[in-house]
Amino acid sequence: MQQMAGTSVSWGPHPSGGWSPLWAPGRVPAHVALIVDGNGRWAARRGLARNAGHAAAVPRLLDTIDGAVEAGIRHLSFYLFSTENWLREPEEVARILEIIGGFVTDNQAALHAKGMRALWCGRRDRVPDALGRTLAGFEQLTRDNRTMDLVFCVDYGARDELLRAAAELAREAADGRLNPDCIDVASLTSRLYQPGVPDVDLLIRTSGERRISNFLLWQCAYAELYFTDVLFPDFDRFALWEAVADYAGRERRFGKAGAA
Ligand code: IPE
Ligand code: IPE
Ligand code: MG
């Protein structure tokens, strides 16, 4: 375990004993969004039930968080439960939500001590009350922290988020509080679940799938995409740094002419 001098915060375990590679200033993505995928296949390959894969993801979330802080990432979003995941067997749904709640309960004090600001991105009207209270409590506890935003996407779907924002704009226009001709990117962005979190710079998906699955469609407009075959229960800070290293070597253009 690495100990920060003068505090009881532990930043481990760190298998190599070393620290993250240093990238040139401006080469580290400010916002990394990660689609946590492959838990079921990880379990199946071991002859285990799918839920064992979800449980095995928990320590990997913690290691990825530590690795993100070490790399200098400022906002880290995890896609943990989608608006479509309600279509799974009720037992699996219940277990995934229970694991998310347990993750927060067991680790919120340590994450708070590390300066994480927790944010919940998603619908707040459908998850079990206890989980809703846990996530909202974590947000409240950590609201003044600034080391890194930790965004939990739970009952999140980008279409759902955009429909909600569109309905809000329509309501305000109908009430005469908003001129429809003045609606711009900022007006819609400010009505998303977490308007203070900037666009995604680097989108990572584990498990070899190459799709977005309704994740942060608006915020990923110019994201760099990175797909890895690693299943999430095998993902760690080193796998994260590989993705960041790949990103650091890319040229982002945003529609402008390239350097070459
Ligand atoms: C990701 O792992 C967890 C959630 C989507 C909640 P999966 O459960 O989707 O694992 P695979 O894709 O079936 O392997
Ligand atoms: C996306 O993974 C949702 C989350 C990671 C929470 P899925 O495993 O549900 O996505 P699909 O169904 O394979 O596209
Ligand atoms: Mg999956």
PDB file of C-alpha atoms and ligand atoms in Angstrom:
ATOM      1  CA  MET A   1       0.000   0.000   0.000  1.00  0.00           C
ATOM      2  CA  GLN A   2       1.271   3.489  -0.833  1.00  0.00           C
ATOM      3  CA  GLN A   3       0.689   5.939   1.997  1.00  0.00           C
ATOM      4  CA  MET A   4       0.477   9.685   1.463  1.00  0.00           C
ATOM      5  CA  ALA A   5       2.739  11.379   4.041  1.00  0.00           C
ATOM      6  CA  GLY A   6       0.771  12.880   6.885  1.00  0.00           C
ATOM      7  CA  THR A   7      -2.559  11.323   5.949  1.00  0.00           C
ATOM      8  CA  SER A   8      -4.233   7.988   6.332  1.00  0.00           C
ATOM      9  CA  VAL A   9      -5.185   7.884   2.663  1.00  0.00           C
ATOM     10  CA  SER A  10      -3.975   4.758   0.939  1.00  0.00           C
ATOM     11  CA  TRP A  11      -3.410   4.742  -2.790  1.00  0.00           C
ATOM     12  CA  GLY A  12      -2.881   1.068  -3.344  1.00  0.00           C
ATOM     13  CA  PRO A  13      -2.436  -1.708  -3.893  1.00  0.00           C
ATOM     14  CA  HIS A  14      -0.076  -0.783  -6.683  1.00  0.00           C
ATOM     15  CA  PRO A  15       1.312  -4.014  -8.175  1.00  0.00           C
ATOM     16  CA  SER A  16       4.417  -2.461  -9.722  1.00  0.00           C
ATOM     17  CA  GLY A  17       5.286  -0.192  -6.833  1.00  0.00           C
ATOM     18  CA  GLY A  18       5.781   2.562  -9.427  1.00  0.00           C
ATOM     19  CA  TRP A  19       3.779   5.568 -10.509  1.00  0.00           C
ATOM     20  CA  SER A  20       2.009   6.289 -13.735  1.00  0.00           C
ATOM     21  CA  PRO A  21       3.985   7.378 -16.775  1.00  0.00           C
ATOM     22  CA  LEU A  22       4.115  11.136 -17.295  1.00  0.00           C
ATOM     23  CA  TRP A  23       2.578  12.500 -20.439  1.00  0.00           C
ATOM     24  CA  ALA A  24       3.217  15.911 -21.933  1.00  0.00           C
ATOM     25  CA  PRO A  25       0.913  18.641 -20.624  1.00  0.00           C
ATOM     26  CA  GLY A  26      -2.327  18.684 -22.604  1.00  0.00           C
ATOM     27  CA  ARG A  27      -1.888  15.054 -23.649  1.00  0.00           C
ATOM     28  CA  VAL A  28      -3.849  13.606 -20.743  1.00  0.00           C
ATOM     29  CA  PRO A  29      -7.597  13.397 -21.426  1.00  0.00           C
ATOM     30  CA  ALA A  30      -9.518  15.605 -18.991  1.00  0.00           C
ATOM     31  CA  HIS A  31     -12.632  13.414 -19.152  1.00  0.00           C
ATOM     32  CA  VAL A  32     -12.395   9.638 -19.565  1.00  0.00           C
ATOM     33  CA  ALA A  33     -15.659   7.705 -19.872  1.00  0.00           C
ATOM     34  CA  LEU A  34     -15.539   3.943 -19.460  1.00  0.00           C
ATOM     35  CA  ILE A  35     -18.135   1.414 -20.569  1.00  0.00           C
ATOM     36  CA  VAL A  36     -17.748  -1.349 -18.006  1.00  0.00           C
ATOM     37  CA  ASP A  37     -18.338  -4.514 -20.041  1.00  0.00           C
ATOM     38  CA  GLY A  38     -17.508  -8.212 -20.082  1.00  0.00           C
ATOM     39  CA  ASN A  39     -18.409  -9.133 -16.496  1.00  0.00           C
ATOM     40  CA  GLY A  40     -20.730 -11.939 -17.622  1.00  0.00           C
ATOM     41  CA  ARG A  41     -18.192 -13.436 -20.030  1.00  0.00           C
ATOM     42  CA  TRP A  42     -15.457 -13.235 -17.400  1.00  0.00           C
ATOM     43  CA  ALA A  43     -17.626 -15.296 -15.058  1.00  0.00           C
ATOM     44  CA  ALA A  44     -18.714 -17.751 -17.770  1.00  0.00           C
ATOM     45  CA  ARG A  45     -15.082 -18.483 -18.663  1.00  0.00           C
ATOM     46  CA  ARG A  46     -14.553 -19.542 -15.062  1.00  0.00           C
ATOM     47  CA  GLY A  47     -17.728 -21.608 -14.864  1.00  0.00           C
ATOM     48  CA  LEU A  48     -19.246 -19.047 -12.497  1.00  0.00           C
ATOM     49  CA  ALA A  49     -22.629 -17.325 -12.448  1.00  0.00           C
ATOM     50  CA  ARG A  50     -22.822 -13.907 -14.167  1.00  0.00           C
ATOM     51  CA  ASN A  51     -23.182 -12.161 -10.834  1.00  0.00           C
ATOM     52  CA  ALA A  52     -19.721 -13.355  -9.803  1.00  0.00           C
ATOM     53  CA  GLY A  53     -18.401 -11.263 -12.686  1.00  0.00           C
ATOM     54  CA  HIS A  54     -20.227  -8.180 -11.425  1.00  0.00           C
ATOM     55  CA  ALA A  55     -18.740  -8.690  -7.956  1.00  0.00           C
ATOM     56  CA  ALA A  56     -15.267  -9.150  -9.455  1.00  0.00           C
ATOM     57  CA  ALA A  57     -15.574  -5.744 -11.128  1.00  0.00           C
ATOM     58  CA  VAL A  58     -15.575  -3.878  -7.798  1.00  0.00           C
ATOM     59  CA  PRO A  59     -11.823  -3.984  -7.002  1.00  0.00           C
ATOM     60  CA  ARG A  60     -11.143  -3.067 -10.640  1.00  0.00           C
ATOM     61  CA  LEU A  61     -13.234   0.078 -10.304  1.00  0.00           C
ATOM     62  CA  LEU A  62     -11.112   1.080  -7.302  1.00  0.00           C
ATOM     63  CA  ASP A  63      -7.830   0.391  -9.090  1.00  0.00           C
ATOM     64  CA  THR A  64      -8.989   2.307 -12.168  1.00  0.00           C
ATOM     65  CA  ILE A  65      -9.946   5.287  -9.982  1.00  0.00           C
ATOM     66  CA  ASP A  66      -6.508   5.372  -8.340  1.00  0.00           C
ATOM     67  CA  GLY A  67      -4.837   5.035 -11.731  1.00  0.00           C
ATOM     68  CA  ALA A  68      -6.922   7.885 -13.129  1.00  0.00           C
ATOM     69  CA  VAL A  69      -5.883  10.207 -10.311  1.00  0.00           C
ATOM     70  CA  GLU A  70      -2.243   9.259 -10.810  1.00  0.00           C
ATOM     71  CA  ALA A  71      -2.539   9.998 -14.528  1.00  0.00           C
ATOM     72  CA  GLY A  72      -4.028  13.437 -13.881  1.00  0.00           C
ATOM     73  CA  ILE A  73      -7.499  12.720 -15.270  1.00  0.00           C
ATOM     74  CA  ARG A  74     -10.034  15.238 -13.864  1.00  0.00           C
ATOM     75  CA  HIS A  75     -13.351  13.541 -14.656  1.00  0.00           C
ATOM     76  CA  LEU A  76     -13.928   9.781 -14.781  1.00  0.00           C
ATOM     77  CA  SER A  77     -17.321   8.395 -15.791  1.00  0.00           C
ATOM     78  CA  PHE A  78     -18.318   4.760 -15.329  1.00  0.00           C
ATOM     79  CA  TYR A  79     -21.281   3.277 -17.208  1.00  0.00           C
ATOM     80  CA  LEU A  80     -22.577   0.884 -14.562  1.00  0.00           C
ATOM     81  CA  PHE A  81     -26.251   0.317 -15.373  1.00  0.00           C
ATOM     82  CA  SER A  82     -28.099   1.417 -18.492  1.00  0.00           C
ATOM     83  CA  THR A  83     -31.751   2.237 -19.085  1.00  0.00           C
ATOM     84  CA  GLU A  84     -31.763  -0.932 -21.210  1.00  0.00           C
ATOM     85  CA  ASN A  85     -30.248  -3.162 -18.518  1.00  0.00           C
ATOM     86  CA  TRP A  86     -33.702  -3.431 -16.877  1.00  0.00           C
ATOM     87  CA  LEU A  87     -34.367  -5.992 -19.636  1.00  0.00           C
ATOM     88  CA  ARG A  88     -32.123  -8.529 -17.867  1.00  0.00           C
ATOM     89  CA  GLU A  89     -33.385 -11.173 -15.437  1.00  0.00           C
ATOM     90  CA  PRO A  90     -34.726  -9.535 -12.259  1.00  0.00           C
ATOM     91  CA  GLU A  91     -32.209 -11.443 -10.114  1.00  0.00           C
ATOM     92  CA  GLU A  92     -29.290 -10.061 -12.116  1.00  0.00           C
ATOM     93  CA  VAL A  93     -30.708  -6.532 -12.084  1.00  0.00           C
ATOM     94  CA  ALA A  94     -31.185  -6.694  -8.321  1.00  0.00           C
ATOM     95  CA  ARG A  95     -27.647  -7.996  -7.785  1.00  0.00           C
ATOM     96  CA  ILE A  96     -25.997  -5.385 -10.018  1.00  0.00           C
ATOM     97  CA  LEU A  97     -27.826  -2.578  -8.199  1.00  0.00           C
ATOM     98  CA  GLU A  98     -26.941  -4.125  -4.847  1.00  0.00           C
ATOM     99  CA  ILE A  99     -23.269  -4.303  -5.828  1.00  0.00           C
ATOM    100  CA  ILE A 100     -23.283  -0.636  -6.889  1.00  0.00           C
ATOM    101  CA  GLY A 101     -24.829   0.355  -3.537  1.00  0.00           C
ATOM    102  CA  GLY A 102     -22.354  -1.840  -1.651  1.00  0.00           C
ATOM    103  CA  PHE A 103     -19.458  -0.350  -3.584  1.00  0.00           C
ATOM    104  CA  VAL A 104     -20.466   3.133  -2.458  1.00  0.00           C
ATOM    105  CA  THR A 105     -21.208   2.180   1.143  1.00  0.00           C
ATOM    106  CA  ASP A 106     -17.931   0.302   1.551  1.00  0.00           C
ATOM    107  CA  ASN A 107     -15.695   2.832  -0.176  1.00  0.00           C
ATOM    108  CA  GLN A 108     -17.220   6.278   0.147  1.00  0.00           C
ATOM    109  CA  ALA A 109     -15.159   7.287   3.188  1.00  0.00           C
ATOM    110  CA  ALA A 110     -11.893   6.344   1.459  1.00  0.00           C
ATOM    111  CA  LEU A 111     -12.930   7.993  -1.810  1.00  0.00           C
ATOM    112  CA  HIS A 112     -13.993  11.119   0.079  1.00  0.00           C
ATOM    113  CA  ALA A 113     -10.602  11.200   1.850  1.00  0.00           C
ATOM    114  CA  LYS A 114      -8.939  11.075  -1.555  1.00  0.00           C
ATOM    115  CA  GLY A 115     -10.879  14.144  -2.657  1.00  0.00           C
ATOM    116  CA  MET A 116     -13.265  12.483  -5.106  1.00  0.00           C
ATOM    117  CA  ARG A 117     -16.446  14.366  -5.984  1.00  0.00           C
ATOM    118  CA  ALA A 118     -19.177  11.827  -6.705  1.00  0.00           C
ATOM    119  CA  LEU A 119     -21.839  12.670  -9.282  1.00  0.00           C
ATOM    120  CA  TRP A 120     -24.818  10.535 -10.284  1.00  0.00           C
ATOM    121  CA  CYS A 121     -25.743  10.688 -13.937  1.00  0.00           C
ATOM    122  CA  GLY A 122     -29.059   9.030 -14.759  1.00  0.00           C
ATOM    123  CA  ARG A 123     -32.716   8.683 -13.843  1.00  0.00           C
ATOM    124  CA  ARG A 124     -33.509   9.072 -10.171  1.00  0.00           C
ATOM    125  CA  ASP A 125     -37.090   7.811 -10.224  1.00  0.00           C
ATOM    126  CA  ARG A 126     -36.672   4.075 -10.833  1.00  0.00           C
ATOM    127  CA  VAL A 127     -33.767   2.652  -8.837  1.00  0.00           C
ATOM    128  CA  PRO A 128     -34.588   1.153  -5.421  1.00  0.00           C
ATOM    129  CA  ASP A 129     -35.005   3.863  -2.753  1.00  0.00           C
ATOM    130  CA  ALA A 130     -32.047   2.625  -0.731  1.00  0.00           C
ATOM    131  CA  LEU A 131     -29.696   2.853  -3.719  1.00  0.00           C
ATOM    132  CA  GLY A 132     -31.045   6.307  -4.586  1.00  0.00           C
ATOM    133  CA  ARG A 133     -30.364   7.506  -1.042  1.00  0.00           C
ATOM    134  CA  THR A 134     -26.886   5.962  -1.088  1.00  0.00           C
ATOM    135  CA  LEU A 135     -25.892   7.623  -4.365  1.00  0.00           C
ATOM    136  CA  ALA A 136     -27.397  10.992  -3.408  1.00  0.00           C
ATOM    137  CA  GLY A 137     -25.703  10.772   0.002  1.00  0.00           C
ATOM    138  CA  PHE A 138     -22.345  10.122  -1.656  1.00  0.00           C
ATOM    139  CA  GLU A 139     -22.854  13.207  -3.824  1.00  0.00           C
ATOM    140  CA  GLN A 140     -23.749  15.283  -0.777  1.00  0.00           C
ATOM    141  CA  LEU A 141     -20.773  14.010   1.256  1.00  0.00           C
ATOM    142  CA  THR A 142     -18.249  14.798  -1.471  1.00  0.00           C
ATOM    143  CA  ARG A 143     -19.785  17.923  -3.026  1.00  0.00           C
ATOM    144  CA  ASP A 144     -16.864  20.239  -2.128  1.00  0.00           C
ATOM    145  CA  ASN A 145     -14.098  17.871  -3.288  1.00  0.00           C
ATOM    146  CA  ARG A 146     -11.979  18.785  -6.279  1.00  0.00           C
ATOM    147  CA  THR A 147      -9.367  16.066  -6.923  1.00  0.00           C
ATOM    148  CA  MET A 148     -11.451  14.249  -9.524  1.00  0.00           C
ATOM    149  CA  ASP A 149     -15.101  13.965 -10.511  1.00  0.00           C
ATOM    150  CA  LEU A 150     -16.287  10.387 -10.218  1.00  0.00           C
ATOM    151  CA  VAL A 151     -19.408  10.077 -12.344  1.00  0.00           C
ATOM    152  CA  PHE A 152     -21.638   7.067 -11.694  1.00  0.00           C
ATOM    153  CA  CYS A 153     -23.903   6.443 -14.669  1.00  0.00           C
ATOM    154  CA  VAL A 154     -26.710   4.420 -13.115  1.00  0.00           C
ATOM    155  CA  ASP A 155     -30.069   3.987 -14.860  1.00  0.00           C
ATOM    156  CA  TYR A 156     -28.440   6.109 -17.531  1.00  0.00           C
ATOM    157  CA  GLY A 157     -29.312   6.241 -21.219  1.00  0.00           C
ATOM    158  CA  ALA A 158     -28.277   9.024 -23.571  1.00  0.00           C
ATOM    159  CA  ARG A 159     -31.571   9.046 -25.453  1.00  0.00           C
ATOM    160  CA  ASP A 160     -33.448   9.292 -22.190  1.00  0.00           C
ATOM    161  CA  GLU A 161     -31.197  12.172 -21.103  1.00  0.00           C
ATOM    162  CA  LEU A 162     -31.653  14.014 -24.406  1.00  0.00           C
ATOM    163  CA  LEU A 163     -35.431  13.519 -24.405  1.00  0.00           C
ATOM    164  CA  ARG A 164     -35.563  14.951 -20.906  1.00  0.00           C
ATOM    165  CA  ALA A 165     -33.473  17.965 -21.955  1.00  0.00           C
ATOM    166  CA  ALA A 166     -35.635  18.489 -25.070  1.00  0.00           C
ATOM    167  CA  ALA A 167     -38.825  18.319 -23.005  1.00  0.00           C
ATOM    168  CA  GLU A 168     -37.405  20.879 -20.560  1.00  0.00           C
ATOM    169  CA  LEU A 169     -36.530  23.251 -23.426  1.00  0.00           C
ATOM    170  CA  ALA A 170     -40.016  22.778 -24.897  1.00  0.00           C
ATOM    171  CA  ARG A 171     -41.640  23.487 -21.529  1.00  0.00           C
ATOM    172  CA  GLU A 172     -39.665  26.690 -21.078  1.00  0.00           C
ATOM    173  CA  ALA A 173     -40.430  27.818 -24.634  1.00  0.00           C
ATOM    174  CA  ALA A 174     -44.150  27.077 -24.172  1.00  0.00           C
ATOM    175  CA  ASP A 175     -44.105  29.094 -20.916  1.00  0.00           C
ATOM    176  CA  GLY A 176     -42.487  32.015 -22.728  1.00  0.00           C
ATOM    177  CA  ARG A 177     -39.305  31.737 -20.655  1.00  0.00           C
ATOM    178  CA  LEU A 178     -37.129  30.739 -23.622  1.00  0.00           C
ATOM    179  CA  ASN A 179     -36.926  31.961 -27.198  1.00  0.00           C
ATOM    180  CA  PRO A 180     -36.712  28.856 -29.477  1.00  0.00           C
ATOM    181  CA  ASP A 181     -34.532  30.816 -31.908  1.00  0.00           C
ATOM    182  CA  CYS A 182     -31.923  31.204 -29.176  1.00  0.00           C
ATOM    183  CA  ILE A 183     -31.525  27.496 -28.406  1.00  0.00           C
ATOM    184  CA  ASP A 184     -27.892  26.579 -28.928  1.00  0.00           C
ATOM    185  CA  VAL A 185     -25.415  23.900 -27.840  1.00  0.00           C
ATOM    186  CA  ALA A 186     -25.008  25.520 -24.422  1.00  0.00           C
ATOM    187  CA  SER A 187     -28.787  25.614 -23.808  1.00  0.00           C
ATOM    188  CA  LEU A 188     -29.124  21.892 -24.367  1.00  0.00           C
ATOM    189  CA  THR A 189     -25.901  21.020 -22.530  1.00  0.00           C
ATOM    190  CA  SER A 190     -27.048  22.939 -19.458  1.00  0.00           C
ATOM    191  CA  ARG A 191     -30.142  20.724 -19.234  1.00  0.00           C
ATOM    192  CA  LEU A 192     -28.260  17.415 -19.167  1.00  0.00           C
ATOM    193  CA  TYR A 193     -27.876  15.387 -15.955  1.00  0.00           C
ATOM    194  CA  GLN A 194     -24.401  16.712 -15.154  1.00  0.00           C
ATOM    195  CA  PRO A 195     -23.916  19.941 -17.091  1.00  0.00           C
ATOM    196  CA  GLY A 196     -20.735  20.784 -15.167  1.00  0.00           C
ATOM    197  CA  VAL A 197     -18.866  17.771 -16.542  1.00  0.00           C
ATOM    198  CA  PRO A 198     -17.158  18.613 -19.863  1.00  0.00           C
ATOM    199  CA  ASP A 199     -17.364  16.632 -23.093  1.00  0.00           C
ATOM    200  CA  VAL A 200     -15.718  13.220 -23.154  1.00  0.00           C
ATOM    201  CA  ASP A 201     -12.136  13.238 -24.452  1.00  0.00           C
ATOM    202  CA  LEU A 202     -11.522   9.500 -24.352  1.00  0.00           C
ATOM    203  CA  LEU A 203     -14.195   6.788 -24.448  1.00  0.00           C
ATOM    204  CA  ILE A 204     -12.994   3.332 -23.417  1.00  0.00           C
ATOM    205  CA  ARG A 205     -14.984   0.131 -23.829  1.00  0.00           C
ATOM    206  CA  THR A 206     -13.759  -3.162 -22.445  1.00  0.00           C
ATOM    207  CA  SER A 207     -14.561  -6.713 -23.621  1.00  0.00           C
ATOM    208  CA  GLY A 208     -14.001  -6.329 -27.356  1.00  0.00           C
ATOM    209  CA  GLU A 209     -17.436  -4.908 -28.184  1.00  0.00           C
ATOM    210  CA  ARG A 210     -17.246  -1.957 -30.548  1.00  0.00           C
ATOM    211  CA  ARG A 211     -20.404   0.002 -29.913  1.00  0.00           C
ATOM    212  CA  ILE A 212     -21.612   2.900 -27.792  1.00  0.00           C
ATOM    213  CA  SER A 213     -24.772   1.276 -26.360  1.00  0.00           C
ATOM    214  CA  ASN A 214     -26.573   4.577 -25.676  1.00  0.00           C
ATOM    215  CA  PHE A 215     -23.775   6.104 -23.605  1.00  0.00           C
ATOM    216  CA  LEU A 216     -23.146   9.892 -23.509  1.00  0.00           C
ATOM    217  CA  LEU A 217     -24.089  10.403 -27.173  1.00  0.00           C
ATOM    218  CA  TRP A 218     -24.089  14.207 -26.933  1.00  0.00           C
ATOM    219  CA  GLN A 219     -20.948  14.438 -24.801  1.00  0.00           C
ATOM    220  CA  CYS A 220     -19.014  12.028 -27.053  1.00  0.00           C
ATOM    221  CA  ALA A 221     -19.471  14.104 -30.218  1.00  0.00           C
ATOM    222  CA  TYR A 222     -15.681  14.489 -30.596  1.00  0.00           C
ATOM    223  CA  ALA A 223     -14.446  11.784 -28.220  1.00  0.00           C
ATOM    224  CA  GLU A 224     -11.532   9.581 -29.188  1.00  0.00           C
ATOM    225  CA  LEU A 225     -12.661   5.951 -29.101  1.00  0.00           C
ATOM    226  CA  TYR A 226     -10.584   3.146 -27.590  1.00  0.00           C
ATOM    227  CA  PHE A 227     -11.657  -0.484 -27.570  1.00  0.00           C
ATOM    228  CA  THR A 228      -9.829  -3.194 -25.671  1.00  0.00           C
ATOM    229  CA  ASP A 229     -10.446  -6.931 -25.546  1.00  0.00           C
ATOM    230  CA  VAL A 230      -9.729  -6.974 -21.804  1.00  0.00           C
ATOM    231  CA  LEU A 231     -12.826  -7.980 -19.822  1.00  0.00           C
ATOM    232  CA  PHE A 232     -13.606  -5.450 -17.122  1.00  0.00           C
ATOM    233  CA  PRO A 233     -12.870  -7.809 -14.191  1.00  0.00           C
ATOM    234  CA  ASP A 234      -9.313  -7.997 -15.620  1.00  0.00           C
ATOM    235  CA  PHE A 235      -9.029  -4.225 -16.241  1.00  0.00           C
ATOM    236  CA  ASP A 236      -6.731  -2.157 -14.029  1.00  0.00           C
ATOM    237  CA  ARG A 237      -4.749   1.072 -13.904  1.00  0.00           C
ATOM    238  CA  PHE A 238      -2.177  -0.271 -16.342  1.00  0.00           C
ATOM    239  CA  ALA A 239      -4.845  -1.016 -18.910  1.00  0.00           C
ATOM    240  CA  LEU A 240      -6.152   2.509 -18.328  1.00  0.00           C
ATOM    241  CA  TRP A 241      -2.684   3.979 -18.870  1.00  0.00           C
ATOM    242  CA  GLU A 242      -2.339   2.010 -22.124  1.00  0.00           C
ATOM    243  CA  ALA A 243      -5.497   3.721 -23.316  1.00  0.00           C
ATOM    244  CA  VAL A 244      -4.214   7.122 -22.181  1.00  0.00           C
ATOM    245  CA  ALA A 245      -0.882   6.495 -23.951  1.00  0.00           C
ATOM    246  CA  ASP A 246      -2.767   5.651 -27.135  1.00  0.00           C
ATOM    247  CA  TYR A 247      -4.831   8.833 -26.770  1.00  0.00           C
ATOM    248  CA  ALA A 248      -1.686  10.910 -26.118  1.00  0.00           C
ATOM    249  CA  GLY A 249      -0.348   9.915 -29.539  1.00  0.00           C
ATOM    250  CA  ARG A 250      -3.465  10.934 -31.457  1.00  0.00           C
ATOM    251  CA  GLU A 251      -4.135  14.162 -33.292  1.00  0.00           C
ATOM    252  CA  ARG A 252      -7.537  15.660 -32.526  1.00  0.00           C
ATOM    253  CA  ARG A 253      -8.868  17.942 -35.210  1.00  0.00           C
ATOM    254  CA  PHE A 254     -12.401  19.051 -34.336  1.00  0.00           C
ATOM    255  CA  GLY A 255     -13.084  19.654 -38.013  1.00  0.00           C
ATOM    256  CA  LYS A 256      -9.930  21.672 -38.694  1.00  0.00           C
ATOM    257  CA  ALA A 257      -7.329  20.709 -41.294  1.00  0.00           C
ATOM    258  CA  GLY A 258      -4.773  18.154 -40.088  1.00  0.00           C
ATOM    259  CA  ALA A 259      -1.121  18.962 -39.314  1.00  0.00           C
ATOM    260  CA  ALA A 260       0.296  16.818 -42.142  1.00  0.00           C
TER     261      ALA A 260
HETATM  262  C1  IPE B   1     -21.100  -5.247 -17.827  1.00  0.00           C
HETATM  263  O1  IPE B   1     -20.917  -6.598 -18.008  1.00  0.00           O
HETATM  264  C2  IPE B   1     -22.005  -4.933 -16.661  1.00  0.00           C
HETATM  265  C3  IPE B   1     -23.262  -4.290 -17.028  1.00  0.00           C
HETATM  266  C4  IPE B   1     -23.671  -4.038 -18.230  1.00  0.00           C
HETATM  267  C5  IPE B   1     -24.149  -3.908 -15.957  1.00  0.00           C
HETATM  268  P1  IPE B   1     -21.995  -7.518 -18.764  1.00  0.00           P
HETATM  269  O2  IPE B   1     -22.919  -8.071 -17.726  1.00  0.00           O
HETATM  270  O3  IPE B   1     -22.651  -6.777 -19.856  1.00  0.00           O
HETATM  271  O4  IPE B   1     -21.063  -8.662 -19.319  1.00  0.00           O
HETATM  272  P2  IPE B   1     -21.172  -9.392 -20.712  1.00  0.00           P
HETATM  273  O5  IPE B   1     -21.193  -8.357 -21.780  1.00  0.00           O
HETATM  274  O6  IPE B   1     -22.447 -10.205 -20.689  1.00  0.00           O
HETATM  275  O7  IPE B   1     -19.949 -10.256 -20.771  1.00  0.00           O
HETATM  276  C1  IPE B   2     -23.579  -1.333 -21.766  1.00  0.00           C
HETATM  277  O1  IPE B   2     -23.248  -2.671 -21.667  1.00  0.00           O
HETATM  278  C2  IPE B   2     -24.216  -0.851 -20.484  1.00  0.00           C
HETATM  279  C3  IPE B   2     -23.316  -0.739 -19.348  1.00  0.00           C
HETATM  280  C4  IPE B   2     -22.031  -0.983 -19.365  1.00  0.00           C
HETATM  281  C5  IPE B   2     -23.904  -0.314 -18.113  1.00  0.00           C
HETATM  282  P1  IPE B   2     -24.235  -3.806 -22.211  1.00  0.00           P
HETATM  283  O2  IPE B   2     -23.513  -5.089 -22.024  1.00  0.00           O
HETATM  284  O3  IPE B   2     -25.555  -3.679 -21.564  1.00  0.00           O
HETATM  285  O4  IPE B   2     -24.374  -3.398 -23.733  1.00  0.00           O
HETATM  286  P2  IPE B   2     -24.866  -4.247 -25.007  1.00  0.00           P
HETATM  287  O5  IPE B   2     -26.257  -4.717 -24.712  1.00  0.00           O
HETATM  288  O6  IPE B   2     -23.924  -5.383 -25.182  1.00  0.00           O
HETATM  289  O7  IPE B   2     -24.799  -3.286 -26.171  1.00  0.00           O
HETATM  290 MG    MG B   3     -22.217  -6.555 -21.830  1.00  0.00          MG
END
